């Protein structure tokens, strides 16, 4: 038995246990029904747009990621310590299967289980592509990144199930880690930008109407206006200093990695593009308000930066975020392999051997 056949033996056993009950098929059916409702409503809402399939495709992909991050921790968070509690882990460890094959096999089974949701959504994704507007390159990249993120969530769950003795606690910790990446990064970004706010002083030249003398009857303005300076201060948040906190968010990674396609007017055509431009824009320093000169009768407004210019001026962050996720998942899986290794030199108090 080579290394991969041993790993696949563990995966196949794990998969048979997962799909043995009817609950798994009910869950997939409910998921497909919800995606169907989202597809119908979004198709009706975007029927008058130039690219109706673009928004629908992005929504379905994000929906699969959302459900995958909600369901996968429950399926993978007790993969190893659950077998230890049931007394079946030691039975597997006395076979020719190595600890690496055992842990990686369970990880592969959890990943395949998570990919089942992507498979259930595939007909709706093809329908969105057929509607028009969704680009093939965006579809390919988003599917690859989505599958990678599901693998990372599976690895986090399996890794923590090997490191933590109690199944319930490891599932909860897996949910906390996923929540920290999905929601915690957004909270940290918002708070970080507000904490780093700075004061800006604006100086306006205001006309002294009482001391300006004669008024031109044609324009209604003083012939020889007198102006004086008035200044005020306000604070602006510096989100550009903490934009990197968003790099670890799986939803941002997915949007930032997908190629952006702009319409004729220069605006993103799909949800991925809108999020990508939004998260890239926070990399740019804020432009303080320019003071106005009432005597010169002009107001210096801020320059408008187009989405294309924003994408050209900023750096992609998805590679950094995905790299951090891979390192986190690899570290947890490596720790689980080391902790599950048999014979073990030291067991935690209360650990069940068989």
Short mmCIF file of C-alpha atoms in Angstrom, two decimals, residues 50-340:
data_model
loop_
_atom_site.label_atom_id
_atom_site.label_comp_id
_atom_site.label_asym_id
_atom_site.label_seq_id
_atom_site.Cartn_x
_atom_site.Cartn_y
_atom_site.Cartn_z
CA UNK A 50 -26.46 45.12 -19.61
CA UNK A 51 -24.76 42.20 -17.83
CA UNK A 52 -27.42 40.31 -15.84
CA UNK A 53 -25.29 37.21 -15.38
CA UNK A 54 -22.32 39.02 -13.86
CA UNK A 55 -24.03 39.99 -10.61
CA UNK A 56 -25.80 36.62 -10.36
CA UNK A 57 -22.56 34.70 -10.78
CA UNK A 58 -20.81 36.71 -8.05
CA UNK A 59 -23.72 36.25 -5.65
CA UNK A 60 -23.82 32.47 -6.11
CA UNK A 61 -20.05 32.12 -5.60
CA UNK A 62 -20.21 34.22 -2.43
CA UNK A 63 -23.20 32.19 -1.26
CA UNK A 64 -21.24 28.95 -1.67
CA UNK A 65 -18.33 30.46 0.27
CA UNK A 66 -20.67 31.63 3.04
CA UNK A 67 -22.35 28.25 3.41
CA UNK A 68 -19.04 26.45 3.12
CA UNK A 69 -17.57 28.45 5.99
CA UNK A 70 -20.69 27.76 8.05
CA UNK A 71 -20.98 24.01 7.44
CA UNK A 72 -17.36 22.89 7.01
CA UNK A 73 -16.27 23.64 10.63
CA UNK A 74 -19.11 21.43 11.90
CA UNK A 75 -18.03 18.59 9.59
CA UNK A 76 -14.29 18.84 10.11
CA UNK A 77 -13.93 20.25 13.63
CA UNK A 78 -14.29 16.82 15.29
CA UNK A 79 -12.74 14.62 12.61
CA UNK A 80 -9.92 13.28 14.84
CA UNK A 81 -10.95 13.87 18.46
CA UNK A 82 -14.45 12.57 17.61
CA UNK A 83 -12.92 9.23 16.59
CA UNK A 84 -10.83 9.28 19.75
CA UNK A 85 -13.94 9.75 21.88
CA UNK A 86 -15.73 6.96 20.02
CA UNK A 87 -12.78 4.63 20.50
CA UNK A 88 -12.19 4.09 16.77
CA UNK A 89 -9.04 6.19 16.37
CA UNK A 90 -6.74 3.69 18.08
CA UNK A 91 -8.16 0.92 15.88
CA UNK A 92 -7.03 2.84 12.80
CA UNK A 93 -3.65 3.68 14.30
CA UNK A 94 -2.70 0.02 14.75
CA UNK A 95 -3.05 -0.59 10.99
CA UNK A 96 -0.42 0.19 8.35
CA UNK A 97 -1.87 3.67 7.91
CA UNK A 98 0.54 6.33 9.09
CA UNK A 99 -0.43 9.38 11.10
CA UNK A 100 0.14 11.62 8.08
CA UNK A 101 -2.14 9.48 5.93
CA UNK A 102 -4.76 9.53 8.68
CA UNK A 103 -4.83 13.32 9.11
CA UNK A 104 -4.47 14.20 5.42
CA UNK A 105 -7.10 11.60 4.52
CA UNK A 106 -9.59 13.19 6.90
CA UNK A 107 -8.68 16.61 5.51
CA UNK A 108 -9.32 15.39 1.96
CA UNK A 109 -12.70 13.96 2.99
CA UNK A 110 -13.70 17.24 4.64
CA UNK A 111 -12.65 19.16 1.54
CA UNK A 112 -14.59 16.90 -0.81
CA UNK A 113 -17.63 17.30 1.43
CA UNK A 114 -17.33 21.08 1.24
CA UNK A 115 -16.88 20.92 -2.54
CA UNK A 116 -20.25 19.13 -2.77
CA UNK A 117 -21.91 22.51 -2.18
CA UNK A 118 -19.96 23.91 -5.09
CA UNK A 119 -21.11 20.95 -7.19
CA UNK A 120 -24.74 21.57 -6.19
CA UNK A 121 -24.38 25.22 -7.25
CA UNK A 122 -22.71 24.38 -10.57
CA UNK A 123 -25.94 24.33 -12.66
CA UNK A 124 -26.82 27.80 -11.37
CA UNK A 125 -23.30 29.07 -12.13
CA UNK A 126 -23.61 27.76 -15.69
CA UNK A 127 -26.99 29.48 -15.97
CA UNK A 128 -25.39 32.76 -14.84
CA UNK A 129 -22.67 32.36 -17.47
CA UNK A 130 -25.31 31.66 -20.11
CA UNK A 131 -27.17 34.87 -19.20
CA UNK A 132 -24.13 36.87 -20.26
CA UNK A 133 -21.94 39.37 -18.51
CA UNK A 134 -19.81 36.98 -16.45
CA UNK A 135 -16.38 36.55 -18.01
CA UNK A 136 -14.77 33.10 -18.35
CA UNK A 137 -11.52 34.26 -16.72
CA UNK A 138 -13.44 35.59 -13.73
CA UNK A 139 -15.32 32.29 -13.49
CA UNK A 140 -12.15 30.18 -13.59
CA UNK A 141 -10.22 32.27 -11.04
CA UNK A 142 -13.16 32.58 -8.64
CA UNK A 143 -13.82 28.82 -8.69
CA UNK A 144 -10.15 28.03 -8.03
CA UNK A 145 -9.90 30.53 -5.17
CA UNK A 146 -13.23 29.34 -3.73
CA UNK A 147 -12.04 25.72 -3.76
CA UNK A 148 -8.78 26.80 -2.10
CA UNK A 149 -10.62 28.68 0.66
CA UNK A 150 -12.85 25.66 1.34
CA UNK A 151 -9.72 23.51 1.61
CA UNK A 152 -8.21 25.98 4.08
CA UNK A 153 -11.34 25.98 6.27
CA UNK A 154 -11.32 22.16 6.17
CA UNK A 155 -7.65 22.11 7.16
CA UNK A 156 -8.30 24.49 10.07
CA UNK A 157 -11.09 22.23 11.35
CA UNK A 158 -9.12 18.98 11.00
CA UNK A 159 -6.00 20.57 12.47
CA UNK A 160 -7.82 21.88 15.53
CA UNK A 161 -9.57 18.53 15.99
CA UNK A 162 -6.14 16.94 16.30
CA UNK A 163 -4.78 19.59 18.65
CA UNK A 164 -7.79 19.92 20.96
CA UNK A 165 -9.00 16.91 22.93
CA UNK A 166 -12.71 17.75 23.29
CA UNK A 167 -14.75 17.64 20.02
CA UNK A 168 -17.23 20.33 21.01
CA UNK A 169 -14.46 22.74 21.99
CA UNK A 170 -12.53 22.16 18.77
CA UNK A 171 -15.66 22.83 16.67
CA UNK A 172 -16.29 26.06 18.57
CA UNK A 173 -12.67 27.16 18.16
CA UNK A 174 -12.86 26.40 14.43
CA UNK A 175 -15.92 28.62 14.15
CA UNK A 176 -14.10 31.34 16.09
CA UNK A 177 -11.10 31.20 13.75
CA UNK A 178 -13.32 31.37 10.68
CA UNK A 179 -15.30 34.24 12.24
CA UNK A 180 -12.06 36.06 13.06
CA UNK A 181 -11.01 35.84 9.42
CA UNK A 182 -14.42 36.73 7.98
CA UNK A 183 -15.77 39.30 10.45
CA UNK A 184 -12.88 40.03 12.79
CA UNK A 185 -10.75 41.43 10.00
CA UNK A 186 -13.54 43.87 9.06
CA UNK A 187 -13.93 45.01 12.68
CA UNK A 188 -10.18 45.39 13.14
CA UNK A 189 -9.95 47.37 9.90
CA UNK A 190 -12.77 49.73 10.92
CA UNK A 191 -11.45 50.29 14.43
CA UNK A 192 -7.87 50.65 13.22
CA UNK A 193 -8.82 53.33 10.70
CA UNK A 194 -10.77 55.28 13.32
CA UNK A 195 -7.97 55.03 15.89
CA UNK A 196 -5.46 56.42 13.41
CA UNK A 197 -7.56 59.42 12.42
CA UNK A 198 -5.76 62.75 12.15
CA UNK A 199 -6.70 66.40 12.19
CA UNK A 200 -6.85 68.42 9.01
CA UNK A 201 -6.92 72.22 8.85
CA UNK A 202 -8.84 73.91 6.06
CA UNK A 203 -8.38 77.61 5.29
CA UNK A 204 -11.12 79.47 3.41
CA UNK A 205 -10.93 83.00 2.02
CA UNK A 206 -14.22 84.63 3.00
CA UNK A 207 -15.41 87.90 1.48
CA UNK A 208 -16.08 90.85 3.77
CA UNK A 209 -19.28 92.14 2.22
CA UNK A 210 -19.56 95.13 4.57
CA UNK A 211 -16.06 96.42 3.88
CA UNK A 212 -15.85 95.69 0.18
CA UNK A 213 -17.43 98.95 -0.91
CA UNK A 214 -19.15 99.48 -4.24
CA UNK A 215 -21.10 96.62 -5.77
CA UNK A 216 -21.21 95.98 -9.51
CA UNK A 217 -24.92 96.21 -10.52
CA UNK A 218 -24.46 93.68 -13.33
CA UNK A 219 -22.78 90.91 -11.35
CA UNK A 220 -24.00 91.80 -7.87
CA UNK A 221 -20.44 91.39 -6.58
CA UNK A 222 -18.12 93.97 -4.99
CA UNK A 223 -15.88 95.78 -7.45
CA UNK A 224 -12.93 95.71 -5.06
CA UNK A 225 -13.64 92.80 -2.69
CA UNK A 226 -11.87 92.42 0.63
CA UNK A 227 -11.33 88.92 1.98
CA UNK A 228 -10.05 87.45 5.20
CA UNK A 229 -8.99 83.93 6.07
CA UNK A 230 -11.11 81.62 8.19
CA UNK A 231 -9.87 78.21 9.18
CA UNK A 232 -11.44 75.17 10.81
CA UNK A 233 -10.28 71.69 11.74
CA UNK A 234 -11.82 68.28 11.31
CA UNK A 235 -10.61 64.72 11.63
CA UNK A 236 -10.33 62.11 8.90
CA UNK A 237 -9.85 58.35 9.48
CA UNK A 238 -6.69 56.84 7.96
CA UNK A 239 -7.90 53.53 6.59
CA UNK A 240 -4.99 53.57 4.17
CA UNK A 241 -2.68 52.68 7.09
CA UNK A 242 -4.63 49.53 8.05
CA UNK A 243 -5.82 48.32 4.64
CA UNK A 244 -3.63 45.24 5.02
CA UNK A 245 -6.00 43.93 7.70
CA UNK A 246 -8.47 43.18 4.92
CA UNK A 247 -5.93 41.01 3.12
CA UNK A 248 -6.79 38.03 5.35
CA UNK A 249 -10.55 38.25 4.73
CA UNK A 250 -11.65 35.31 2.52
CA UNK A 251 -14.37 37.36 0.80
CA UNK A 252 -11.89 40.11 -0.03
CA UNK A 253 -9.37 37.54 -1.27
CA UNK A 254 -11.97 36.08 -3.61
CA UNK A 255 -12.97 39.47 -5.00
CA UNK A 256 -9.43 40.81 -5.26
CA UNK A 257 -8.14 37.73 -7.07
CA UNK A 258 -10.90 37.76 -9.71
CA UNK A 259 -10.03 39.81 -12.82
CA UNK A 260 -11.98 43.06 -12.85
CA UNK A 261 -13.97 44.01 -15.93
CA UNK A 262 -15.13 47.60 -16.32
CA UNK A 263 -18.09 48.83 -18.33
CA UNK A 264 -17.91 51.51 -21.01
CA UNK A 265 -18.47 54.12 -18.33
CA UNK A 266 -15.53 52.78 -16.33
CA UNK A 267 -17.50 51.10 -13.55
CA UNK A 268 -17.19 47.44 -12.40
CA UNK A 269 -19.67 45.10 -14.03
CA UNK A 270 -20.00 42.53 -11.26
CA UNK A 271 -19.99 42.28 -7.48
CA UNK A 272 -16.38 41.07 -7.41
CA UNK A 273 -15.24 44.17 -9.30
CA UNK A 274 -17.17 46.55 -7.02
CA UNK A 275 -15.68 45.01 -3.89
CA UNK A 276 -12.24 44.93 -5.48
CA UNK A 277 -12.34 48.64 -6.34
CA UNK A 278 -13.68 49.44 -2.86
CA UNK A 279 -10.97 47.58 -0.96
CA UNK A 280 -8.28 48.90 -3.28
CA UNK A 281 -9.49 52.47 -2.81
CA UNK A 282 -8.81 52.33 0.93
CA UNK A 283 -5.12 51.86 0.10
CA UNK A 284 -5.05 55.46 -1.16
CA UNK A 285 -4.57 58.27 1.38
CA UNK A 286 -7.72 60.36 1.88
CA UNK A 287 -7.84 63.69 0.12
CA UNK A 288 -8.56 66.52 2.59
CA UNK A 289 -11.09 69.16 1.60
CA UNK A 290 -9.55 72.07 -0.26
CA UNK A 291 -10.34 75.55 0.97
CA UNK A 292 -12.34 77.88 -1.23
CA UNK A 293 -11.64 81.46 -2.16
CA UNK A 294 -14.85 83.48 -2.20
CA UNK A 295 -13.08 86.52 -3.66
CA UNK A 296 -11.69 84.53 -6.56
CA UNK A 297 -15.09 82.82 -6.93
CA UNK A 298 -13.74 79.34 -7.27
CA UNK A 299 -13.86 76.16 -5.28
CA UNK A 300 -11.08 73.65 -5.54
CA UNK A 301 -12.88 70.34 -5.49
CA UNK A 302 -11.15 67.00 -5.01
CA UNK A 303 -9.95 65.14 -8.08
CA UNK A 304 -12.10 62.17 -9.02
CA UNK A 305 -10.16 58.94 -9.35
CA UNK A 306 -11.67 56.46 -11.77
CA UNK A 307 -11.88 52.72 -10.91
CA UNK A 308 -9.25 51.98 -13.55
CA UNK A 309 -6.85 54.52 -11.97
CA UNK A 310 -7.52 53.06 -8.51
CA UNK A 311 -6.64 49.56 -9.70
CA UNK A 312 -3.51 50.86 -11.44
CA UNK A 313 -2.26 52.80 -8.39
CA UNK A 314 -2.81 50.07 -5.78
CA UNK A 315 -1.34 46.66 -5.09
CA UNK A 316 -3.19 43.32 -5.09
CA UNK A 317 -3.52 41.89 -1.60
CA UNK A 318 -5.11 38.51 -2.36
CA UNK A 319 -1.78 36.71 -2.69
CA UNK A 320 -0.66 37.88 0.76
CA UNK A 321 -3.97 36.91 2.34
CA UNK A 322 -4.11 33.52 0.66
CA UNK A 323 -0.49 32.88 1.65
CA UNK A 324 -1.31 33.64 5.29
CA UNK A 325 -4.27 31.28 5.16
CA UNK A 326 -2.12 28.50 3.71
CA UNK A 327 0.52 29.00 6.42
CA UNK A 328 -2.13 28.91 9.15
CA UNK A 329 -3.75 25.76 7.75
CA UNK A 330 -0.38 24.02 7.24
CA UNK A 331 0.74 24.84 10.77
CA UNK A 332 -2.48 23.44 12.28
CA UNK A 333 -2.35 20.26 10.18
CA UNK A 334 1.32 19.74 11.05
CA UNK A 335 0.46 20.21 14.73
CA UNK A 336 -2.39 17.70 14.43
CA UNK A 337 -0.08 15.11 12.84
CA UNK A 338 2.44 15.54 15.62
CA UNK A 339 -0.24 15.41 18.34
CA UNK A 340 -1.95 12.33 16.85
#
